[in-house]
Amino acid sequence: NKPLHVLVQEEAYRLLTEEPEQKVELLFSQAWDLYKKEIGYAGTDKAAQRNYERAERDWKRFMKIVGERPLTQSDLDTAFQRYYQHLATTPLKSGPNKGDFASAENIKRRQTVPTAALNTLIEFHNLGSSLKINKPRLRKDKFPRKTKKRKSFSPEEQIQFISIIQDQQNHYYQSWIELCGLMMIQTGAISSELYRMLDSALVMDHEIPYVIFSTAHNSKGGFKTKERERVVPLVVQPDRIRILVNELKDESGRAIGKYASSLSDSSFSIYMKKVMKQVHPDATAYTLRHSVKYNCDIAQVPDSFVKSVLGWSGDRDTSEMTQYARDSFRETERLKSVAETLKIVNA
């Protein structure tokens, strides 16, 4: 056994003469290798597969713009600044806003996957105390978008639309398209609300059949705004809707049935837009929602009705009366009253 002072001298000599252990440099690309395991899918879940593919596209787009980089604070800041500038100054190449600059919301959404992936790498190596993703502050006024007037259908075009969705010889005819069309044209719903709707949202055995728009009856939970949660009586062809609901009811638990719910939300929306464009080429995903608002304006129904029944947030009315009306929807007398007003609106 060596004396303690000798052991101390030997250890000191070893520390002075040995090459220091080299830190392994982490790279941005390693983030995706970790993150894809976290969001990977198994089996035949098409929705999960599509979400994975969308995330992969977003990551590849990010890396194409910022390039491979070491995982340092300086490089994180530079990369997100560069990506933000690219998104904010590059006109959109497709979609209804083609040629316009991306909105602040769109930019925020495009940064979601890169942020999540790089945070996964940071957390995996316990670097949270030294590294942080600082995204540039979104300035909504810096790159203003052109305001486009959305197309709404005239009463004659609305009748034509119903005729098209019920024409079984039409190239796009599907029972779920007919159901969605009939609901959209009287409830002000948009495609995504119906795509995510559970079959429990359709109450067809009540004296006044109605549909519930709420987080409890939505496969993905949330709505864009609080005002979108509502209950709407079905007054346009309720008997036909009842037949379609029963026809589409299956083990999927979705209001639109197994086939339609297996589509991606974007494909679902595209189907509906193609049908609407047979009526007018300028139709968009919001055309039917704006058509319902148009009908309300023509019928001169009060704004409080539009907000509480159709989920129109407008000037963000938060009055107690509006909330009371919303909370009392399922009372039979209230449903009858709302139904009568909707009959006038949809006349």
XYZ file of C-alpha atoms in Angstrom:
347
model
C 0.000 0.000 0.000
C 1.353 3.383 -1.025
C 1.344 6.292 1.357
C -1.477 8.787 0.884
C 0.819 11.626 -0.244
C 2.211 9.388 -3.009
C -1.305 8.532 -4.250
C -2.188 12.218 -4.328
C 0.969 13.028 -6.338
C 0.233 10.247 -8.854
C -3.341 11.397 -9.335
C -2.195 14.984 -9.828
C 0.350 13.828 -12.419
C -2.304 11.808 -14.263
C -4.652 14.788 -14.427
C -1.887 17.016 -15.766
C -0.622 14.642 -18.433
C -3.762 12.872 -19.714
C -5.622 14.265 -22.691
C -8.899 15.864 -21.527
C -12.031 13.945 -22.449
C -13.495 15.433 -25.618
C -17.101 16.569 -25.451
C -19.227 15.002 -28.158
C -20.669 17.727 -30.393
C -24.417 17.512 -30.779
C -25.979 18.408 -34.125
C -29.444 19.651 -35.093
C -30.077 16.534 -37.189
C -29.868 14.347 -34.085
C -33.006 16.047 -32.802
C -35.180 14.424 -35.448
C -33.664 10.974 -34.747
C -34.944 11.246 -31.171
C -38.204 13.037 -31.895
C -39.397 10.628 -34.595
C -39.264 7.785 -32.070
C -41.457 9.839 -29.779
C -44.138 10.578 -32.401
C -43.811 7.381 -34.436
C -46.918 5.331 -35.142
C -47.641 1.625 -35.084
C -50.232 -0.483 -36.836
C -52.620 0.877 -39.446
C -53.695 4.149 -37.875
C -53.850 6.337 -40.984
C -54.419 9.560 -39.083
C -51.298 8.943 -36.960
C -49.327 8.094 -40.076
C -50.389 11.320 -41.768
C -49.492 13.362 -38.680
C -46.052 11.757 -38.665
C -45.514 12.490 -42.368
C -46.632 16.095 -41.886
C -44.186 16.513 -38.996
C -41.385 15.017 -41.071
C -42.105 17.465 -43.903
C -42.035 20.388 -41.469
C -38.688 19.234 -40.069
C -37.138 18.800 -43.521
C -38.357 22.259 -44.522
C -36.731 23.734 -41.412
C -33.411 21.973 -42.041
C -33.402 22.997 -45.688
C -33.647 26.649 -44.655
C -31.259 26.684 -41.655
C -28.851 23.865 -42.589
C -26.991 21.463 -40.304
C -25.705 23.179 -37.176
C -24.082 22.347 -33.831
C -26.437 22.518 -30.874
C -25.310 25.785 -29.315
C -27.272 28.757 -28.036
C -25.881 30.983 -30.763
C -26.871 28.529 -33.495
C -30.355 28.028 -32.047
C -30.954 31.781 -32.041
C -29.576 32.228 -35.565
C -31.536 29.269 -36.956
C -34.918 30.374 -35.642
C -34.295 33.962 -36.694
C -33.460 32.782 -40.223
C -36.459 30.431 -40.359
C -38.797 33.167 -39.163
C -37.508 35.585 -41.804
C -37.990 32.942 -44.494
C -41.562 32.168 -43.432
C -42.518 35.810 -43.039
C -41.099 37.040 -46.351
C -41.798 34.128 -48.705
C -45.207 34.243 -50.451
C -47.396 31.174 -50.009
C -47.188 28.792 -52.962
C -50.588 27.127 -52.612
C -53.959 27.341 -50.884
C -56.652 30.034 -50.912
C -54.080 32.686 -49.876
C -51.579 31.778 -52.591
C -49.284 34.725 -53.290
C -49.877 36.324 -49.872
C -47.437 36.307 -46.966
C -48.030 33.782 -44.191
C -50.139 34.892 -41.239
C -48.675 35.061 -37.742
C -50.683 31.951 -36.854
C -49.290 30.062 -39.849
C -45.715 31.035 -38.917
C -46.298 29.909 -35.344
C -47.619 26.553 -36.563
C -44.621 26.000 -38.872
C -42.238 26.402 -35.926
C -43.982 23.786 -33.781
C -42.152 20.671 -35.018
C -38.616 22.166 -35.100
C -39.162 23.521 -31.591
C -40.465 20.209 -30.220
C -37.705 18.166 -31.891
C -34.850 20.360 -30.663
C -36.334 20.524 -27.167
C -36.381 16.723 -27.159
C -32.629 16.677 -27.888
C -31.937 19.338 -25.263
C -33.907 17.470 -22.588
C -32.395 14.089 -23.502
C -28.899 15.428 -22.781
C -29.989 17.446 -19.719
C -28.995 20.753 -21.315
C -32.096 22.678 -20.281
C -30.139 24.887 -17.890
C -27.762 26.097 -20.604
C -29.799 25.995 -23.826
C -33.133 27.609 -24.625
C -35.063 28.115 -27.856
C -35.798 31.823 -28.268
C -38.228 32.257 -31.139
C -38.559 35.708 -32.707
C -41.584 37.632 -31.569
C -44.391 37.398 -34.113
C -45.361 40.796 -35.467
C -48.780 40.569 -37.040
C -48.492 43.982 -38.629
C -45.081 43.535 -40.237
C -46.218 41.456 -43.168
C -49.907 42.308 -43.631
C -52.021 40.003 -45.747
C -54.498 41.148 -48.322
C -58.041 40.995 -47.039
C -60.116 38.839 -49.336
C -63.887 38.951 -49.293
C -65.135 35.420 -48.753
C -67.767 34.129 -51.124
C -71.199 33.373 -49.673
C -73.950 31.592 -51.605
C -77.089 33.453 -52.610
C -80.437 31.774 -51.783
C -80.553 30.372 -55.339
C -77.007 29.015 -55.028
C -77.856 27.425 -51.684
C -80.754 25.550 -53.317
C -78.402 24.497 -56.125
C -75.867 23.253 -53.557
C -78.457 21.061 -51.824
C -79.525 19.698 -55.199
C -75.907 18.774 -56.027
C -75.114 17.024 -52.737
C -78.317 14.944 -53.058
C -77.737 13.972 -56.693
C -76.558 10.369 -56.472
C -75.437 10.538 -60.096
C -73.009 13.327 -59.279
C -69.344 12.359 -59.493
C -68.709 13.460 -55.903
C -71.818 11.991 -54.308
C -71.220 10.315 -50.946
C -73.737 9.957 -48.118
C -71.297 11.630 -45.705
C -70.934 14.593 -48.074
C -74.712 14.942 -48.208
C -74.927 14.801 -44.402
C -72.162 17.360 -43.937
C -73.623 19.674 -46.566
C -77.078 19.641 -44.981
C -75.599 20.369 -41.566
C -73.175 23.065 -42.722
C -75.803 25.019 -44.616
C -77.985 25.458 -41.520
C -75.572 25.392 -38.545
C -72.686 27.521 -39.797
C -70.312 24.608 -39.150
C -66.985 24.368 -40.947
C -65.489 21.144 -42.293
C -63.096 20.547 -39.399
C -65.933 20.706 -36.830
C -67.837 17.950 -38.629
C -64.710 15.915 -39.381
C -63.948 15.643 -35.647
C -67.544 15.280 -34.478
C -68.562 12.153 -32.541
C -71.873 10.473 -33.383
C -73.108 11.318 -29.861
C -73.284 14.962 -30.962
C -76.298 14.240 -33.186
C -79.463 13.985 -31.101
C -82.079 12.817 -33.598
C -84.644 11.190 -31.287
C -85.653 14.470 -29.602
C -88.878 16.303 -30.412
C -86.625 18.953 -31.986
C -83.559 17.148 -33.413
C -80.343 19.040 -32.741
C -76.559 18.888 -32.992
C -74.130 19.637 -30.168
C -70.860 21.407 -30.894
C -68.777 20.863 -27.761
C -65.443 19.492 -26.600
C -67.215 16.472 -25.102
C -68.537 15.496 -28.543
C -65.360 16.248 -30.486
C -62.672 13.624 -31.167
C -59.893 16.190 -30.664
C -61.417 18.183 -27.856
C -60.982 21.890 -28.478
C -62.611 24.526 -30.656
C -61.076 27.619 -32.224
C -63.044 29.934 -29.934
C -65.322 29.505 -26.938
C -68.204 30.871 -29.010
C -67.996 27.882 -31.360
C -69.399 25.623 -28.608
C -73.130 25.651 -29.212
C -76.310 23.630 -29.748
C -78.195 24.081 -33.005
C -81.656 22.678 -33.876
C -81.800 20.945 -37.279
C -84.672 22.394 -39.319
C -83.605 21.782 -42.922
C -84.549 18.225 -43.970
C -84.252 16.677 -40.462
C -85.849 13.416 -41.653
C -83.242 13.027 -44.388
C -80.477 13.800 -41.877
C -81.873 11.110 -39.566
C -81.674 8.541 -42.387
C -78.096 9.529 -43.211
C -77.025 9.434 -39.554
C -78.359 5.884 -39.183
C -76.755 4.859 -42.477
C -73.325 6.142 -41.419
C -73.403 4.906 -37.821
C -70.652 2.328 -37.248
C -67.983 1.224 -34.787
C -65.823 4.312 -35.484
C -68.044 6.428 -33.214
C -67.698 9.350 -35.622
C -70.705 11.268 -36.957
C -69.434 10.986 -40.537
C -68.662 7.276 -40.354
C -65.551 5.137 -40.690
C -64.556 5.953 -44.278
C -64.723 9.748 -44.094
C -62.997 9.850 -40.696
C -60.120 7.804 -42.159
C -59.350 10.718 -44.494
C -56.982 13.457 -43.380
C -58.708 16.635 -42.212
C -57.291 18.466 -45.244
C -58.561 15.806 -47.693
C -61.970 15.957 -46.039
C -62.058 19.728 -46.493
C -60.924 19.434 -50.122
C -63.799 17.043 -50.889
C -66.307 19.556 -49.523
C -64.717 22.473 -51.400
C -64.828 20.557 -54.701
C -68.557 20.081 -54.268
C -69.065 23.755 -53.375
C -67.028 24.888 -56.387
C -69.583 23.175 -58.636
C -71.905 25.958 -57.520
C -69.362 28.788 -57.741
C -65.610 28.718 -58.538
C -64.824 31.222 -55.763
C -66.288 29.028 -53.016
C -63.988 28.372 -50.046
C -64.061 26.275 -46.895
C -65.975 29.096 -45.175
C -68.534 29.754 -47.912
C -71.385 27.866 -46.240
C -70.652 29.423 -42.846
C -70.803 32.883 -44.388
C -73.940 31.903 -46.294
C -75.691 31.167 -42.996
C -74.585 34.576 -41.691
C -75.920 36.115 -44.927
C -79.287 34.393 -44.339
C -79.392 35.802 -40.805
C -78.696 39.308 -42.077
C -81.464 39.038 -44.680
C -83.908 37.720 -42.045
C -82.815 40.556 -39.718
C -82.264 38.287 -36.737
C -80.428 39.949 -33.813
C -76.664 39.662 -33.407
C -77.117 37.885 -30.084
C -78.812 35.010 -31.934
C -75.997 34.807 -34.476
C -73.430 34.637 -31.682
C -75.171 32.224 -29.346
C -76.644 29.827 -31.944
C -74.149 29.961 -34.792
C -71.002 30.510 -32.724
C -70.079 33.787 -34.387
C -67.501 35.545 -32.233
C -67.666 38.905 -34.059
C -67.051 41.619 -31.486
C -66.623 39.025 -28.728
C -69.912 39.682 -26.953
C -69.606 38.273 -23.439
C -72.876 39.486 -21.965
C -74.660 37.389 -19.367
C -77.726 37.169 -21.596
C -75.753 35.613 -24.462
C -74.183 33.075 -22.099
C -77.573 32.325 -20.521
C -79.036 31.631 -23.944
C -76.147 29.309 -24.766
C -76.483 27.393 -21.488
C -80.244 26.869 -21.874
C -80.194 25.481 -25.427
C -81.282 21.944 -24.617
C -84.462 22.969 -22.861
C -87.319 21.949 -25.174
C -89.035 25.336 -25.194
C -85.751 27.062 -25.969
C -85.078 24.591 -28.805
C -88.534 25.245 -30.249
C -87.961 28.999 -30.169
C -84.552 28.737 -31.822
C -85.909 26.245 -34.374
C -88.662 28.658 -35.393
C -86.120 31.422 -35.926
C -83.901 29.082 -37.959
C -86.865 28.143 -40.137
C -87.213 31.828 -41.001
C -83.474 32.104 -41.616
C -83.481 29.061 -43.893
C -86.744 29.828 -45.682
